[in-house]
């Protein structure tokens, strides 16, 4: 058929040697390519289609045959002769029953016996009897098991014949052979039943040879009885029989399916094709086809160039396998032709055609086997088109004399095979493929989960191509490579889609599945490629290479549109490239080519991304700069990020396409461009706004920042090594500062509005309802903190990406919050004081009296001994205000944790330059002045006492602070603090006033003090005893802190403001109760318990006082407790009112403050205040001392409030009750009645111990603990000595935790540092200790001065020896 390569080869020759030398296997016209015309291809295709018609199975029909005139001598046919067709093919699987057949046959036999078989011939009783005999033998287990294993036809037929013979012989006399014909008839019906079972279960299609041989066997068995039903004639007699005869060929195109397929493919009518068939019918004969096969066999034996040779294969083994298959297929094809036309075998020796001799001698040839042979020729897909294993030598066949002019092509030597079979086959294949693809009537294949519905080749086209390949001896592999070459060529010309190309690959890779056959016209791509020819391998590699280049071009073009809204899908292209090209072992591509493609694709995508960004820029940003707005930058950023997210989502599963990441190419190009453009546009917008003296709205800046930060975050993830060109924080920080300044300017208005709208009531709906803890504060404090939180959250929600700037923002917000809270505390406290200082009804009446009426009322009260004090009528609104302050402290503490104050301070500290590199001067200083107490004040009231309070003012008569009023006390103790901010030295004036219910308040005295920051460079607190200009003195404790721009400082200041307000309000409440405490716990109450009533006997005893007096009986326990009953009742009345409104925390705080008042009152009963002057106070006797301590224990238990039933304490905690002052009072019992000398020695011993401790603590910067007490005046009082204990620093008050910790440390320090203050106070009641008191005061002054000097030296050395004035270190 075609020439083979002339180049010598080795066993392991590679295909590239063939390609490099320009050889092409089976291409006789390699140097002179034949031009194939449309008509030539049509005629050769028509020849094959017509030959298929000639060799197709002959149709049969039933024909009536008249009865013979002379009776025919009937004789039985030998069963062995009938079964030779099966016995000769004993080991062939194609003639065996299929699996599962035996069980179905058993069911069918049972149906015959039961009468369910519809065929009339099975209704005869004799038939049922023989079938029953066979069924008994068939169901025997050993036989049935053997039949299911072997499944041979002859075994089943012979056992039936044996059982039928035995059954029919019953009752027959010897010599009667009439049963033999009946046995043949019954066996024929049995064979027919077998055929029906095969047909009903579609097994006849799978085993066509078995079905054909069974049909032949049936026809032979019915040779003497063609019609078992014996159709009667009209007169009731039988005059003949119906026989089955072969229908002759019509030679019409309408009966030629493949010829019709040729006409459709080449676009001709049936009439035109009929004309050609009639024209060439004498030439295109079976004999010519047989001659072609014998010629091809001769060329194959001669190793001619017209067949494939060993040089056309990779390996000799492949060639040998192919040649053996060709020899086998040729013999089978020749046998099929001979069986179709037995006349061609007459000249062949009988020994070579055993089967044909029997067939030709038969009255009717067994044509039932012919179609099966031809069908097997068409269905076989790999090695051969035939599966007949019968050995047969066709070499002796003679085709007879034939004229070459009429049947054989002179140039080619073949009648049916063209000169270049591969070229003609390719041409016809291309025409068939295009026709089927464009055929609208052809339905595509069903879509599967991984394959779309596509059109490839129709069933008729595949049958035609299979026949052509079979007749032209085109190997299945060649058919496959040629088909793929055609498909790729059509794809290159855009005549088919990519889905069709993919469908063809899947079609060629198809594997047969269970119950389904694959196509047979070509080999599979998955076949063993070592068996391929060199030409097929070269063509396949060339096709894959060309296809790869075309697909890569399509991929590049498709990727250029990947940034469009609806880009073309690249999935099918990538799927075909990866699964059908790159994964194929025959495809190889240099890595350099792939890298070149990747670089080109990346560059193309970047250029496309740049063009896309420019289009976005033109769309979202106007040309006129005057109309630019932040909105344009935001919209441009959203568009860019939306595109990036779309691309990321689009290529999420496959981020890289041929080594190129579309998202990376996009962001590498677009995001840097956007960063630069956004920076320039925003800068220009701000410049234009500044030029117009306008401000961009703050919200616009915040919205822009959020968008830009989100883009920058994505930018950092995608481009970690490329800096973002826009410094967003540096540009947009002004918007945050503007927000902070706006908040600062509006904060006081917010507070005023919140207070104005607040009625300061508990938040309950029903007046009878008991409010919960959360309902006991009013709405104003909630409103202001809601405003605070919203202002701070607005900055926090920005997620500012500059820690230092964020810390500064939070510092400024802390300052603003502190300012707002200070204003709130000021206004609320003013309202609270106004409510608490309102006049009682008695005071209002007294205010309207004249001076004479006041004197008369005072005399009347004195004569009537009026001492009952009515409870103060508290307003619930006042307690709600106190609850608000406590709630504000809790909310501020929560806010302090949420802001993370410590982290902000740490960030600022970390970025703050060292001390030597920054300005050390502090501009603002905060002085904390605590007005402690006063002594020996002038009496301004008619009752010999005063109601003092202190007013602090500056040198310009500006009022700075005012204390509460202490009623009827010349030695008052206020313990109130105030903060004063100054930028330099400041003179303050402390004026003590006497409060009068009527008329103007009287001035008790004045004193001045200069607050100079240079005197407080050590930041240590100092105490000043200031002599008043009239009489007495006042004690001030002063400390200083630099007001730093520090978030901890601002929070600490805010906390201290809240706590100070809370403390002042609590003290104001307790002051309303302290008068009665002083009344009940007074020396007059003691005297009433220890003295008797004045009677005649007592007067007589007075005159007889020189006589021994009986011992005074001490008051009993009930008497002592009864003396406190009015006080407890007073407490209960007031506590009941408080408990309805105050929170538990505020209630404990008030009770704690009352407990302190109790301790101060008890302490005042026992000892006078600490001073260097003797006191006129009388020392109590033992009986009185015991009563006081019993009072203290009763009150202790009252405040602790232990439940008798549960044992649970509901009052003030023990750690609060057992305060340092309580400890000092309890220790008085050890020293109270000691002799003066012993007390002085004890004091000296404690002073020595204090000096020793001071010596051991030289390394500390603070003064020794022994100097903790207040100074006694004198020079130290004028200069002001530093206290040993640190004051309540603002930094120690920055949250509730630090405040609690500082209070605990103070408590521990007081308990661990005992001193001799109580001894000195006892000595004040001893006139003989006056000198010691003065000496001890001077000693303390000297020690304090030495400690202060030493500390100053230490600080100077720590600062590098420089001056400390104005160089205050930052804490």
PDB file of C-alpha atoms in Angstrom, residues 547-557 573 577 594 597 658:
ATOM      1  CA  UNK A 547      -1.969  22.402  18.985  1.00  0.00           C
ATOM      2  CA  UNK A 548       0.063  23.599  21.953  1.00  0.00           C
ATOM      3  CA  UNK A 549       1.209  26.683  20.072  1.00  0.00           C
ATOM      4  CA  UNK A 550      -2.313  27.490  18.944  1.00  0.00           C
ATOM      5  CA  UNK A 551      -3.742  26.999  22.438  1.00  0.00           C
ATOM      6  CA  UNK A 552      -1.028  29.144  23.968  1.00  0.00           C
ATOM      7  CA  UNK A 553      -1.897  31.918  21.526  1.00  0.00           C
ATOM      8  CA  UNK A 554      -5.549  31.571  22.453  1.00  0.00           C
ATOM      9  CA  UNK A 555      -4.622  31.581  26.118  1.00  0.00           C
ATOM     10  CA  UNK A 556      -2.562  34.733  25.721  1.00  0.00           C
ATOM     11  CA  UNK A 557      -5.380  36.506  23.884  1.00  0.00           C
ATOM     12  CA  UNK A 573      -8.072  26.076  27.233  1.00  0.00           C
ATOM     13  CA  UNK A 577      -3.402  22.114  27.459  1.00  0.00           C
ATOM     14  CA  UNK A 594       7.699  28.263  28.580  1.00  0.00           C
ATOM     15  CA  UNK A 597       5.810  32.753  27.174  1.00  0.00           C
ATOM     16  CA  UNK A 658       1.363  29.207  33.164  1.00  0.00           C
TER      17      UNK A 658
END
